[in-house]
Amino acid sequence: MTVSTFGFILTGICLNALAQLLLKAGTNAVGAIHLTAENWLSTGISVACQWPVIAGLTCYVVSVLVWVIGLSRVDVTIAYPMLSLGYIINAVGAWYFLGEAVSIQRLLAIGIIIVGVALLVRS
């Protein structure tokens, strides 16, 4: 895998992870969502008008475009498993930006993912 191809793959993964964090931040601003027949439209508008949700959806669109470029350059059997890097990025981002807990068990799982991705990139 070339450096530029890895860059496209990693950029797509990072944008996807950022999208998740932004969507979570947007829903945190709204609170727990409980849809009913009476409130689904107003709740949907309330969520859709949150700037983090709009930014998160934008990140998703850009991540797909970047991902397609990277995917055109590498086998899907290499690219797709690399999406697991998003778990690492999200865990760190959720801990740092959203104050979510990261337990020892989660840290061990992240370590296993890192080893797996390192083996994959070297293949």
Short mmCIF file of N, CA and C in Angstrom, two decimals:
data_model
loop_
_atom_site.label_atom_id
_atom_site.label_comp_id
_atom_site.label_asym_id
_atom_site.label_seq_id
_atom_site.Cartn_x
_atom_site.Cartn_y
_atom_site.Cartn_z
N MET A 1 0.86 -1.17 0.00
CA MET A 1 0.00 0.00 0.00
C MET A 1 0.90 1.23 0.00
N THR A 2 0.61 2.15 -0.89
CA THR A 2 1.40 3.37 -0.96
C THR A 2 0.98 4.33 0.13
N VAL A 3 1.82 5.32 0.35
CA VAL A 3 1.54 6.32 1.38
C VAL A 3 0.27 7.10 1.03
N SER A 4 0.10 7.45 -0.23
CA SER A 4 -1.09 8.22 -0.61
C SER A 4 -2.37 7.39 -0.45
N THR A 5 -2.29 6.11 -0.82
CA THR A 5 -3.46 5.24 -0.64
C THR A 5 -3.80 5.11 0.84
N PHE A 6 -2.78 4.88 1.67
CA PHE A 6 -3.00 4.80 3.11
C PHE A 6 -3.59 6.12 3.61
N GLY A 7 -3.14 7.23 3.06
CA GLY A 7 -3.67 8.54 3.45
C GLY A 7 -5.15 8.67 3.15
N PHE A 8 -5.57 8.21 1.96
CA PHE A 8 -7.00 8.27 1.63
C PHE A 8 -7.81 7.37 2.56
N ILE A 9 -7.32 6.16 2.79
CA ILE A 9 -8.04 5.23 3.66
C ILE A 9 -8.14 5.83 5.08
N LEU A 10 -7.03 6.30 5.60
CA LEU A 10 -7.02 6.85 6.95
C LEU A 10 -7.87 8.11 7.07
N THR A 11 -7.84 8.95 6.05
CA THR A 11 -8.67 10.16 6.06
C THR A 11 -10.15 9.80 6.07
N GLY A 12 -10.53 8.81 5.27
CA GLY A 12 -11.92 8.36 5.26
C GLY A 12 -12.34 7.83 6.61
N ILE A 13 -11.45 7.06 7.25
CA ILE A 13 -11.74 6.51 8.57
C ILE A 13 -11.87 7.62 9.60
N CYS A 14 -10.96 8.57 9.57
CA CYS A 14 -11.00 9.69 10.54
C CYS A 14 -12.24 10.54 10.37
N LEU A 15 -12.62 10.81 9.13
CA LEU A 15 -13.83 11.60 8.90
C LEU A 15 -15.07 10.85 9.37
N ASN A 16 -15.09 9.54 9.16
CA ASN A 16 -16.21 8.74 9.62
C ASN A 16 -16.29 8.76 11.14
N ALA A 17 -15.15 8.63 11.80
CA ALA A 17 -15.12 8.67 13.26
C ALA A 17 -15.54 10.04 13.78
N LEU A 18 -15.06 11.09 13.14
CA LEU A 18 -15.45 12.45 13.52
C LEU A 18 -16.95 12.64 13.36
N ALA A 19 -17.51 12.07 12.31
CA ALA A 19 -18.96 12.16 12.09
C ALA A 19 -19.71 11.55 13.28
N GLN A 20 -19.26 10.39 13.75
CA GLN A 20 -19.90 9.75 14.90
C GLN A 20 -19.85 10.64 16.14
N LEU A 21 -18.68 11.21 16.39
CA LEU A 21 -18.53 12.07 17.57
C LEU A 21 -19.41 13.31 17.47
N LEU A 22 -19.49 13.88 16.28
CA LEU A 22 -20.34 15.06 16.10
C LEU A 22 -21.81 14.72 16.25
N LEU A 23 -22.23 13.59 15.70
CA LEU A 23 -23.62 13.18 15.85
C LEU A 23 -23.97 12.96 17.32
N LYS A 24 -23.05 12.35 18.06
CA LYS A 24 -23.28 12.14 19.49
C LYS A 24 -23.36 13.48 20.23
N ALA A 25 -22.48 14.41 19.88
CA ALA A 25 -22.53 15.74 20.50
C ALA A 25 -23.86 16.42 20.20
N GLY A 26 -24.34 16.27 18.98
CA GLY A 26 -25.64 16.87 18.62
C GLY A 26 -26.79 16.25 19.37
N THR A 27 -26.76 14.94 19.54
CA THR A 27 -27.85 14.31 20.29
C THR A 27 -27.73 14.59 21.78
N ASN A 28 -26.52 14.78 22.27
CA ASN A 28 -26.37 15.18 23.68
C ASN A 28 -27.04 16.52 23.93
N ALA A 29 -26.96 17.42 22.96
CA ALA A 29 -27.58 18.74 23.12
C ALA A 29 -29.10 18.64 23.16
N VAL A 30 -29.67 17.65 22.47
CA VAL A 30 -31.12 17.47 22.44
C VAL A 30 -31.59 16.66 23.64
N GLY A 31 -30.78 15.71 24.06
CA GLY A 31 -31.18 14.80 25.15
C GLY A 31 -31.66 13.48 24.58
N ALA A 32 -32.05 12.59 25.45
CA ALA A 32 -32.52 11.27 25.03
C ALA A 32 -33.74 11.44 24.13
N ILE A 33 -33.72 10.73 23.04
CA ILE A 33 -34.81 10.84 22.05
C ILE A 33 -35.81 9.72 22.28
N HIS A 34 -37.06 10.10 22.49
CA HIS A 34 -38.16 9.15 22.65
C HIS A 34 -39.23 9.55 21.62
N LEU A 35 -39.29 8.81 20.54
CA LEU A 35 -40.22 9.15 19.46
C LEU A 35 -41.61 8.61 19.74
N THR A 36 -42.58 9.45 19.44
CA THR A 36 -43.98 9.05 19.48
C THR A 36 -44.63 9.53 18.19
N ALA A 37 -45.85 9.12 17.98
CA ALA A 37 -46.57 9.55 16.78
C ALA A 37 -46.76 11.07 16.78
N GLU A 38 -46.81 11.66 17.96
CA GLU A 38 -47.05 13.10 18.06
C GLU A 38 -45.78 13.94 17.95
N ASN A 39 -44.63 13.40 18.34
CA ASN A 39 -43.44 14.26 18.40
C ASN A 39 -42.35 13.93 17.38
N TRP A 40 -42.55 12.95 16.51
CA TRP A 40 -41.46 12.53 15.63
C TRP A 40 -41.00 13.65 14.71
N LEU A 41 -41.91 14.46 14.20
CA LEU A 41 -41.52 15.54 13.29
C LEU A 41 -40.77 16.64 14.03
N SER A 42 -41.30 17.09 15.15
CA SER A 42 -40.63 18.16 15.90
C SER A 42 -39.28 17.69 16.45
N THR A 43 -39.22 16.44 16.87
CA THR A 43 -37.95 15.89 17.36
C THR A 43 -36.94 15.80 16.22
N GLY A 44 -37.39 15.32 15.08
CA GLY A 44 -36.51 15.24 13.91
C GLY A 44 -35.96 16.59 13.50
N ILE A 45 -36.81 17.60 13.50
CA ILE A 45 -36.36 18.95 13.16
C ILE A 45 -35.39 19.47 14.21
N SER A 46 -35.68 19.21 15.47
CA SER A 46 -34.80 19.65 16.55
C SER A 46 -33.41 19.03 16.41
N VAL A 47 -33.35 17.74 16.11
CA VAL A 47 -32.06 17.07 15.93
C VAL A 47 -31.36 17.58 14.67
N ALA A 48 -32.10 17.69 13.59
CA ALA A 48 -31.51 18.09 12.31
C ALA A 48 -30.98 19.52 12.32
N CYS A 49 -31.47 20.35 13.23
CA CYS A 49 -31.03 21.74 13.29
C CYS A 49 -29.81 21.95 14.20
N GLN A 50 -29.34 20.90 14.84
CA GLN A 50 -28.14 21.01 15.68
C GLN A 50 -26.91 21.10 14.78
N TRP A 51 -26.06 22.09 14.99
CA TRP A 51 -24.89 22.23 14.12
C TRP A 51 -23.97 21.02 14.16
N PRO A 52 -23.80 20.34 15.31
CA PRO A 52 -22.94 19.15 15.27
C PRO A 52 -23.52 18.04 14.39
N VAL A 53 -24.84 17.92 14.36
CA VAL A 53 -25.46 16.91 13.50
C VAL A 53 -25.24 17.26 12.04
N ILE A 54 -25.41 18.51 11.69
CA ILE A 54 -25.17 18.94 10.31
C ILE A 54 -23.72 18.72 9.92
N ALA A 55 -22.79 19.08 10.82
CA ALA A 55 -21.37 18.86 10.55
C ALA A 55 -21.05 17.38 10.46
N GLY A 56 -21.66 16.56 11.30
CA GLY A 56 -21.44 15.12 11.27
C GLY A 56 -21.91 14.50 9.96
N LEU A 57 -23.07 14.90 9.50
CA LEU A 57 -23.57 14.39 8.23
C LEU A 57 -22.68 14.82 7.07
N THR A 58 -22.16 16.04 7.15
CA THR A 58 -21.23 16.53 6.13
C THR A 58 -19.96 15.70 6.13
N CYS A 59 -19.46 15.38 7.31
CA CYS A 59 -18.27 14.53 7.41
C CYS A 59 -18.52 13.16 6.80
N TYR A 60 -19.71 12.62 7.00
CA TYR A 60 -20.05 11.34 6.40
C TYR A 60 -19.97 11.40 4.87
N VAL A 61 -20.54 12.44 4.29
CA VAL A 61 -20.53 12.56 2.83
C VAL A 61 -19.10 12.65 2.32
N VAL A 62 -18.29 13.49 2.93
CA VAL A 62 -16.89 13.65 2.49
C VAL A 62 -16.12 12.35 2.72
N SER A 63 -16.39 11.66 3.84
CA SER A 63 -15.68 10.41 4.12
C SER A 63 -15.97 9.35 3.07
N VAL A 64 -17.19 9.32 2.58
CA VAL A 64 -17.53 8.35 1.53
C VAL A 64 -16.76 8.67 0.25
N LEU A 65 -16.68 9.93 -0.10
CA LEU A 65 -15.94 10.31 -1.31
C LEU A 65 -14.47 9.94 -1.20
N VAL A 66 -13.86 10.23 -0.07
CA VAL A 66 -12.45 9.91 0.16
C VAL A 66 -12.26 8.40 0.21
N TRP A 67 -13.19 7.70 0.85
CA TRP A 67 -13.11 6.25 0.97
C TRP A 67 -13.15 5.59 -0.41
N VAL A 68 -14.02 6.08 -1.29
CA VAL A 68 -14.12 5.50 -2.63
C VAL A 68 -12.79 5.65 -3.38
N ILE A 69 -12.14 6.78 -3.23
CA ILE A 69 -10.83 6.98 -3.87
C ILE A 69 -9.83 5.96 -3.32
N GLY A 70 -9.77 5.82 -2.00
CA GLY A 70 -8.86 4.86 -1.40
C GLY A 70 -9.19 3.43 -1.79
N LEU A 71 -10.47 3.12 -1.81
CA LEU A 71 -10.90 1.77 -2.15
C LEU A 71 -10.58 1.41 -3.60
N SER A 72 -10.54 2.41 -4.46
CA SER A 72 -10.20 2.14 -5.87
C SER A 72 -8.73 1.74 -6.03
N ARG A 73 -7.93 1.95 -4.99
CA ARG A 73 -6.49 1.70 -5.07
C ARG A 73 -6.01 0.48 -4.30
N VAL A 74 -6.90 -0.14 -3.51
CA VAL A 74 -6.47 -1.25 -2.66
C VAL A 74 -7.59 -2.29 -2.59
N ASP A 75 -7.20 -3.52 -2.32
CA ASP A 75 -8.19 -4.59 -2.19
C ASP A 75 -9.12 -4.32 -1.01
N VAL A 76 -10.36 -4.67 -1.19
CA VAL A 76 -11.35 -4.47 -0.12
C VAL A 76 -11.01 -5.34 1.10
N THR A 77 -10.31 -6.46 0.88
CA THR A 77 -9.92 -7.31 2.00
C THR A 77 -8.87 -6.66 2.88
N ILE A 78 -8.23 -5.62 2.39
CA ILE A 78 -7.30 -4.83 3.20
C ILE A 78 -7.99 -3.59 3.73
N ALA A 79 -8.71 -2.90 2.87
CA ALA A 79 -9.32 -1.62 3.26
C ALA A 79 -10.41 -1.78 4.32
N TYR A 80 -11.30 -2.71 4.12
CA TYR A 80 -12.45 -2.82 5.02
C TYR A 80 -12.06 -3.13 6.46
N PRO A 81 -11.16 -4.07 6.70
CA PRO A 81 -10.77 -4.30 8.09
C PRO A 81 -10.10 -3.10 8.75
N MET A 82 -9.51 -2.22 7.94
CA MET A 82 -8.88 -1.03 8.50
C MET A 82 -9.90 -0.07 9.10
N LEU A 83 -11.17 -0.25 8.75
CA LEU A 83 -12.21 0.57 9.37
C LEU A 83 -12.23 0.40 10.88
N SER A 84 -11.67 -0.69 11.38
CA SER A 84 -11.63 -0.89 12.83
C SER A 84 -10.81 0.18 13.54
N LEU A 85 -9.97 0.89 12.80
CA LEU A 85 -9.26 2.03 13.40
C LEU A 85 -10.24 3.08 13.91
N GLY A 86 -11.41 3.12 13.31
CA GLY A 86 -12.43 4.06 13.75
C GLY A 86 -12.85 3.81 15.19
N TYR A 87 -12.80 2.54 15.64
CA TYR A 87 -13.12 2.23 17.03
C TYR A 87 -12.13 2.92 17.97
N ILE A 88 -10.88 2.90 17.59
CA ILE A 88 -9.84 3.52 18.41
C ILE A 88 -10.04 5.03 18.45
N ILE A 89 -10.22 5.62 17.29
CA ILE A 89 -10.39 7.07 17.19
C ILE A 89 -11.62 7.50 17.98
N ASN A 90 -12.71 6.74 17.85
CA ASN A 90 -13.93 7.09 18.57
C ASN A 90 -13.79 6.92 20.07
N ALA A 91 -13.11 5.88 20.51
CA ALA A 91 -12.94 5.68 21.95
C ALA A 91 -12.13 6.82 22.56
N VAL A 92 -11.05 7.19 21.89
CA VAL A 92 -10.22 8.29 22.39
C VAL A 92 -11.00 9.61 22.34
N GLY A 93 -11.68 9.85 21.22
CA GLY A 93 -12.46 11.09 21.07
C GLY A 93 -13.61 11.17 22.06
N ALA A 94 -14.30 10.05 22.27
CA ALA A 94 -15.41 10.05 23.23
C ALA A 94 -14.91 10.29 24.65
N TRP A 95 -13.75 9.74 24.98
CA TRP A 95 -13.16 9.97 26.30
C TRP A 95 -12.73 11.42 26.45
N TYR A 96 -12.02 11.94 25.45
CA TYR A 96 -11.44 13.27 25.55
C TYR A 96 -12.48 14.38 25.40
N PHE A 97 -13.34 14.27 24.41
CA PHE A 97 -14.28 15.36 24.11
C PHE A 97 -15.63 15.22 24.79
N LEU A 98 -16.08 13.97 25.00
CA LEU A 98 -17.41 13.77 25.55
C LEU A 98 -17.40 13.28 26.99
N GLY A 99 -16.22 13.02 27.53
CA GLY A 99 -16.11 12.59 28.92
C GLY A 99 -16.58 11.18 29.18
N GLU A 100 -16.61 10.34 28.17
CA GLU A 100 -17.03 8.95 28.35
C GLU A 100 -15.90 8.14 28.98
N ALA A 101 -16.27 7.12 29.72
CA ALA A 101 -15.29 6.27 30.41
C ALA A 101 -14.66 5.28 29.44
N VAL A 102 -13.36 5.04 29.63
CA VAL A 102 -12.65 4.01 28.86
C VAL A 102 -12.03 3.06 29.88
N SER A 103 -12.61 1.87 29.97
CA SER A 103 -12.18 0.89 30.97
C SER A 103 -10.93 0.14 30.50
N ILE A 104 -10.35 -0.62 31.40
CA ILE A 104 -9.20 -1.45 31.07
C ILE A 104 -9.57 -2.44 29.97
N GLN A 105 -10.74 -3.02 30.05
CA GLN A 105 -11.19 -3.98 29.03
C GLN A 105 -11.25 -3.31 27.66
N ARG A 106 -11.74 -2.09 27.59
CA ARG A 106 -11.78 -1.37 26.31
C ARG A 106 -10.38 -1.06 25.81
N LEU A 107 -9.49 -0.70 26.73
CA LEU A 107 -8.10 -0.43 26.33
C LEU A 107 -7.43 -1.68 25.78
N LEU A 108 -7.68 -2.82 26.38
CA LEU A 108 -7.13 -4.08 25.87
C LEU A 108 -7.69 -4.39 24.47
N ALA A 109 -8.97 -4.16 24.29
CA ALA A 109 -9.58 -4.39 22.98
C ALA A 109 -8.97 -3.46 21.93
N ILE A 110 -8.72 -2.22 22.30
CA ILE A 110 -8.09 -1.27 21.39
C ILE A 110 -6.68 -1.74 21.03
N GLY A 111 -5.95 -2.27 22.01
CA GLY A 111 -4.62 -2.81 21.74
C GLY A 111 -4.65 -3.95 20.74
N ILE A 112 -5.63 -4.83 20.88
CA ILE A 112 -5.78 -5.93 19.93
C ILE A 112 -6.08 -5.41 18.53
N ILE A 113 -6.91 -4.40 18.44
CA ILE A 113 -7.23 -3.81 17.14
C ILE A 113 -5.97 -3.23 16.51
N ILE A 114 -5.17 -2.53 17.29
CA ILE A 114 -3.94 -1.92 16.77
C ILE A 114 -3.01 -3.00 16.22
N VAL A 115 -2.86 -4.08 16.94
CA VAL A 115 -1.99 -5.18 16.47
C VAL A 115 -2.55 -5.75 15.17
N GLY A 116 -3.84 -5.96 15.11
CA GLY A 116 -4.47 -6.50 13.90
C GLY A 116 -4.28 -5.60 12.69
N VAL A 117 -4.47 -4.31 12.87
CA VAL A 117 -4.31 -3.37 11.76
C VAL A 117 -2.85 -3.31 11.33
N ALA A 118 -1.93 -3.33 12.28
CA ALA A 118 -0.50 -3.32 11.93
C ALA A 118 -0.14 -4.55 11.09
N LEU A 119 -0.65 -5.70 11.47
CA LEU A 119 -0.41 -6.92 10.68
C LEU A 119 -1.01 -6.80 9.28
N LEU A 120 -2.20 -6.23 9.21
CA LEU A 120 -2.88 -6.07 7.93
C LEU A 120 -2.13 -5.15 6.99
N VAL A 121 -1.67 -4.02 7.50
CA VAL A 121 -0.97 -3.03 6.66
C VAL A 121 0.32 -3.62 6.12
N ARG A 122 0.96 -4.47 6.90
CA ARG A 122 2.24 -5.05 6.48
C ARG A 122 2.07 -6.19 5.47
N SER A 123 0.85 -6.66 5.26
CA SER A 123 0.65 -7.80 4.36
C SER A 123 0.68 -7.39 2.90
#
